Coordinates of C-alpha atoms in Angstrom, one line a residue:
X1353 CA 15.7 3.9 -28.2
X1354 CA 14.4 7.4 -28.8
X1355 CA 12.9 9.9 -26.6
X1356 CA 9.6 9.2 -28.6
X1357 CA 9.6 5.5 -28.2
X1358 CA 10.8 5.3 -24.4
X1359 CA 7.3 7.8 -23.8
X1360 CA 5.1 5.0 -25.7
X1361 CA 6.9 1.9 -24.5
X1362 CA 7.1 2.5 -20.4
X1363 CA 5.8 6.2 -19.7
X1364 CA 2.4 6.3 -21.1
X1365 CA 2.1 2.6 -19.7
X1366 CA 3.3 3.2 -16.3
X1367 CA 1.0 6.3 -16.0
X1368 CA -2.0 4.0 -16.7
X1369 CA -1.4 1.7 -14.4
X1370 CA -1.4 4.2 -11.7
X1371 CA -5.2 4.2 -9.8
X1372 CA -7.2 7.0 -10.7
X1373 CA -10.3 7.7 -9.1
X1374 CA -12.3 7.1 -11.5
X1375 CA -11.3 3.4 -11.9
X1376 CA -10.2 2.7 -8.7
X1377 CA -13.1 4.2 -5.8
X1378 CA -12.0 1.2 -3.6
X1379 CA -7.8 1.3 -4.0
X1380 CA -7.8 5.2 -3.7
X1381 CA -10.1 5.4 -1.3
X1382 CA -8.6 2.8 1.5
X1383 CA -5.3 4.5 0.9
X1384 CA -6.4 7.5 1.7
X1385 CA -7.8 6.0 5.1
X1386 CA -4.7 4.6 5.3
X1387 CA -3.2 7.2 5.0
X1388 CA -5.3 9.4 7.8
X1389 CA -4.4 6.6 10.4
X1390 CA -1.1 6.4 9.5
X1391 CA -0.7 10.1 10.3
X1392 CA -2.8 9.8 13.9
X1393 CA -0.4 7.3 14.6
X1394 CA 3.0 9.7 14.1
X1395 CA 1.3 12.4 15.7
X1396 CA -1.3 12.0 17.8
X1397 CA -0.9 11.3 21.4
X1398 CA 1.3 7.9 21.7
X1399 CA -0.9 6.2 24.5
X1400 CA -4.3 6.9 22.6
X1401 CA -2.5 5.3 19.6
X1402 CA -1.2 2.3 21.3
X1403 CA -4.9 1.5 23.3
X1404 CA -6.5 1.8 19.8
X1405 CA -4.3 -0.5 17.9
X1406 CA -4.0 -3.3 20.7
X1407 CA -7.9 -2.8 20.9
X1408 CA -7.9 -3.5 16.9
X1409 CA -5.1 -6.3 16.9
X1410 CA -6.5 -9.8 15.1
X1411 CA -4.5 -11.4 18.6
X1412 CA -6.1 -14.7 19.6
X1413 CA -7.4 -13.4 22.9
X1414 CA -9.4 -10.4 21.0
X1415 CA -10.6 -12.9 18.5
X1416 CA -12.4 -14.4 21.4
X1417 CA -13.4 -11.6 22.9
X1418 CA -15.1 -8.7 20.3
X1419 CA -13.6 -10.9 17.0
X1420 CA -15.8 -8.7 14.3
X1421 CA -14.5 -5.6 15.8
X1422 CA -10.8 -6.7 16.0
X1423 CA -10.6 -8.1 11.8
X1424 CA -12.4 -4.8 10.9
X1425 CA -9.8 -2.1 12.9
X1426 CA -7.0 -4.5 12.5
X1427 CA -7.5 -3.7 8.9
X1428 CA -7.4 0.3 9.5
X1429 CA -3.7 0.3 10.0
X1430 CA -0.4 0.0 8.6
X1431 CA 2.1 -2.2 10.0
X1432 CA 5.0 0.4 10.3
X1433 CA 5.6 4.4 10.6
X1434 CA 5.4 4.7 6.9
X1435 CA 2.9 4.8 4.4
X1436 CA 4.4 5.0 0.9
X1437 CA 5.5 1.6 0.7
X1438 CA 1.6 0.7 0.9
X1439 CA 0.5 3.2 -2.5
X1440 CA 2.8 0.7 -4.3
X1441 CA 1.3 -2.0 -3.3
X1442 CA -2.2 -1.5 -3.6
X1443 CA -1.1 0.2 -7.5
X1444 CA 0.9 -3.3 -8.5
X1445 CA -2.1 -5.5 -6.6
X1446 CA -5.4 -4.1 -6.0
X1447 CA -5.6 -1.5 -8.4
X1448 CA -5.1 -3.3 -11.7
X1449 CA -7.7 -6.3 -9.5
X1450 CA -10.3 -3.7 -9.1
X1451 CA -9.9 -2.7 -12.6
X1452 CA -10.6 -6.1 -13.8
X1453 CA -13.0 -7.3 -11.6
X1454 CA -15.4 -3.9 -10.3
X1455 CA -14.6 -2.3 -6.6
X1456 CA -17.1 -4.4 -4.8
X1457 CA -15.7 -7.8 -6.4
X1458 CA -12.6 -6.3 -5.6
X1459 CA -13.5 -5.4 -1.6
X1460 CA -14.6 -8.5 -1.3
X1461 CA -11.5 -10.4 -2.5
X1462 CA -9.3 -8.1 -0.3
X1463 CA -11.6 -9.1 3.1
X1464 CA -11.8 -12.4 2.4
X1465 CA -7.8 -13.1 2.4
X1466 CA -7.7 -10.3 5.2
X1467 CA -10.5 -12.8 7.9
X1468 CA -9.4 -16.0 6.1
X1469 CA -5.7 -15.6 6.3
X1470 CA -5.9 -13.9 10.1
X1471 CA -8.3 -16.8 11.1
X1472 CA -5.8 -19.6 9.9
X1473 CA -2.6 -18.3 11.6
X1474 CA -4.2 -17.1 15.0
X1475 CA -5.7 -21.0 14.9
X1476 CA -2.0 -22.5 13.9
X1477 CA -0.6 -20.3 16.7
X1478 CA -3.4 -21.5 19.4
X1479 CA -2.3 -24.6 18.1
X1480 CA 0.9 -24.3 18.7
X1481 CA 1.4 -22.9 21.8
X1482 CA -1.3 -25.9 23.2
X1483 CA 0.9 -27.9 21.8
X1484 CA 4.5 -26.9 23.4
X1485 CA 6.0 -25.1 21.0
X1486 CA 5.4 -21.7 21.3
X1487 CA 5.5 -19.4 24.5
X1488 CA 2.1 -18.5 25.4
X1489 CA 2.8 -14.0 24.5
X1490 CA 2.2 -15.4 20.9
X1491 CA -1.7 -15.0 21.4
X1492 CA -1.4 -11.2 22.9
X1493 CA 1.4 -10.4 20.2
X1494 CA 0.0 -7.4 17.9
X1495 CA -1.4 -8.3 14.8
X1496 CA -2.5 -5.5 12.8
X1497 CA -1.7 -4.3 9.0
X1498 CA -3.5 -4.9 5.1
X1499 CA -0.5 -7.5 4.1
X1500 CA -2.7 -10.4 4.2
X1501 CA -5.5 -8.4 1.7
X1502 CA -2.7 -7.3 -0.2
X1503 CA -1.5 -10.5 -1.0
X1504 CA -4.9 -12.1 -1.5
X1505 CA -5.0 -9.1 -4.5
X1506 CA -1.9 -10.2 -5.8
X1507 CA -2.9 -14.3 -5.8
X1508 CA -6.3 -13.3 -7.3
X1509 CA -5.1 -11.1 -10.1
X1510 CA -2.2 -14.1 -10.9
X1511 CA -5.5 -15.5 -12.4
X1512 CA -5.9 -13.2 -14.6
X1513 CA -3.0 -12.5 -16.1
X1514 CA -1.5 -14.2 -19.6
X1515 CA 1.0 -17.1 -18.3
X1516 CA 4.2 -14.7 -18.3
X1517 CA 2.3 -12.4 -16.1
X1518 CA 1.0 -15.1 -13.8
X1519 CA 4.0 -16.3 -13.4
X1520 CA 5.9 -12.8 -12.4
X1521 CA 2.7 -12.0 -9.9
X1522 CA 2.8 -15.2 -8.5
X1523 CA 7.2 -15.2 -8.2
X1524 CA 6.8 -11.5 -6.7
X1525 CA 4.8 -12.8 -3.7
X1526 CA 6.3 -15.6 -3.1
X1527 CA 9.6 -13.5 -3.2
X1528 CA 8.2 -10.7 -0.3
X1529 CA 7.4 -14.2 1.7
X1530 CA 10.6 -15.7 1.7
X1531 CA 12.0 -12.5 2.7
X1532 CA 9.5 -12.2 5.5
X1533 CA 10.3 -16.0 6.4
X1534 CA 14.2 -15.3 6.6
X1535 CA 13.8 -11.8 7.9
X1536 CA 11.5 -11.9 10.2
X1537 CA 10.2 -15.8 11.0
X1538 CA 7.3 -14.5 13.3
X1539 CA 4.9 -17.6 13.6
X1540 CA 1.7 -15.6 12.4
X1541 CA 3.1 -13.8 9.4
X1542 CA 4.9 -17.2 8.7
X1543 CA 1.6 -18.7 8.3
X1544 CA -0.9 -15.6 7.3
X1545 CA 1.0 -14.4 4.3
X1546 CA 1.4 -18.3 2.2
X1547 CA -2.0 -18.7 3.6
X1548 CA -3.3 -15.2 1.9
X1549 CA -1.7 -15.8 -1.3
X1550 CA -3.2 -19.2 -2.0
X1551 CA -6.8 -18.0 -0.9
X1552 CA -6.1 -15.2 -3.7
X1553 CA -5.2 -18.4 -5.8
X1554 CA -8.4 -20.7 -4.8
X1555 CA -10.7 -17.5 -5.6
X1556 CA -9.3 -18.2 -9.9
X1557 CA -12.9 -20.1 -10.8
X1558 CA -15.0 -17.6 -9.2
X1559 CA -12.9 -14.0 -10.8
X1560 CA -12.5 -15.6 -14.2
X1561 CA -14.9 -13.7 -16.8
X1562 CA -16.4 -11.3 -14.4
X1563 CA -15.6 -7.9 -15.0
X1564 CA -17.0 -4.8 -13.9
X1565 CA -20.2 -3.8 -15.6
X1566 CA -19.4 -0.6 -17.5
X1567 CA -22.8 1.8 -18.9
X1568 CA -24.0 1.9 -22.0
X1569 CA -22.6 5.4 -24.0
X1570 CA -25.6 8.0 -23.9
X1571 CA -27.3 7.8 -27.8
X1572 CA -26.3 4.3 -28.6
X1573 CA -29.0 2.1 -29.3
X1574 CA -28.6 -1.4 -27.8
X1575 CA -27.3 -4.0 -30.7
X1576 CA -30.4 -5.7 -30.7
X1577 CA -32.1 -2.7 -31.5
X1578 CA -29.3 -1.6 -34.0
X1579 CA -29.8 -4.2 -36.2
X1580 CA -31.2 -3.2 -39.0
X1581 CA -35.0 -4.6 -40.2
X1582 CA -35.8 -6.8 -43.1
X1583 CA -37.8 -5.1 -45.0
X1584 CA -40.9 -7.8 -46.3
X1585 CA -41.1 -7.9 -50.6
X1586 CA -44.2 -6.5 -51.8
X1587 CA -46.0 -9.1 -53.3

């Protein structure tokens, strides 16, 4: 493969797929909130940090208490020191949804994994613990992060893809869970991040055939307008 042909085959492609501001306002801009807390929680001052994310954490006992304000900070933060791993993410998963779909469509399918997926798990842990089989710190352990919006993106945008990419979108998060699951087998994550994937899966029917509404160019007549007239025989 020549120089020329590797450029047009994975270069160009590769630096279209990246999010630009211009297509992706939502992506870009959450990252770049990301990316502002991220940096507050390396350096700012350790015990502010730790009050404001254990105010934000989705934990059953602050669902009870102030749940609206707990899903929205929760939401704020990375799960980790490091924000790189996150660009990725949102490039291979909400970008190229957001690009499909609009930014608000897209906002909207990223919050309603985020609440649905959070929702479900704290439940299954309350759940559990009633039931025996958990140790009661499970509903005051920290839950914050964007994993469960991220995979929501990836589940949704699965939809609509051609089979072979379904299929890859769809193998690639299932992969990250089963690493999560034999990692890491935290009851809430165990539960959040299937449950966040298959709400980006049951959300198919309503993302199918609705993209973003792009304007009309400036100085192009609408086709009904461009049509040209019959012009009536003189009799």
């Amino acid at each position: 493969m020549t120089s020329a042909e590797l450029r047009r085959r994975l270069v160009r492609p590769g630096l279209r797929a990246l999010p630009t501001p211009r297509d992706n306002p939502f992506a870009l801009g959450y990252l770049t909130l990301l990316l502002g807390t991220t940096l507050y929680a390396r350096f700012g001052d350790p015990g502010t940090v730790r009050r404001l994310q254990e105010l934000s954490s989705t934990d059953a006992h602050n669902l009870l208490v102030h749940p609206v304000l707990s899903l929205v900070g929760s939401g704020l933060w990375v799960a980790g020191p490091v924000w790189m791993p996150y660009f990725w993410a949102f490039a291979v998963t909400v970008a190229p949804l957001e690009r499909r779909i609009g930014g608000l469509r897209a906002l909207g399918v990223f919050g309603a994994g985020h609440v649905a997926a959070t929702l479900l798990s704290q439940g299954v842990a309350v759940a559990t613990v009633a039931a025996g089989g958990a140790e009661p710190d499970v509903l005051d352990a920290m839950d914050i992060g964007v994993s469960y919006g991220v995979l929501t993106s990836l589940g949704a945008l699965a939809g609509l893809l051609g089979p072979a990419g379904r299929t890859l979108a769809l193998g690639g998060g299932l992969a990250l869970i089963a690493h999560q699951l034999a990692s890491d087998p935290d009851l809430v994550t165990s539960v959040g991040h299937p449950a966040a994937l298959a709400v980006g899966v049951a959300l198919w029917p309503l993302l199918r055939g609705r993209g973003p509404r792009r304007p009309r160019r400036p100085g192009r007549a609408p086709a009904w307008r461009a049509r040209p007239q019959a012009v009536p025989a003189e009799g």
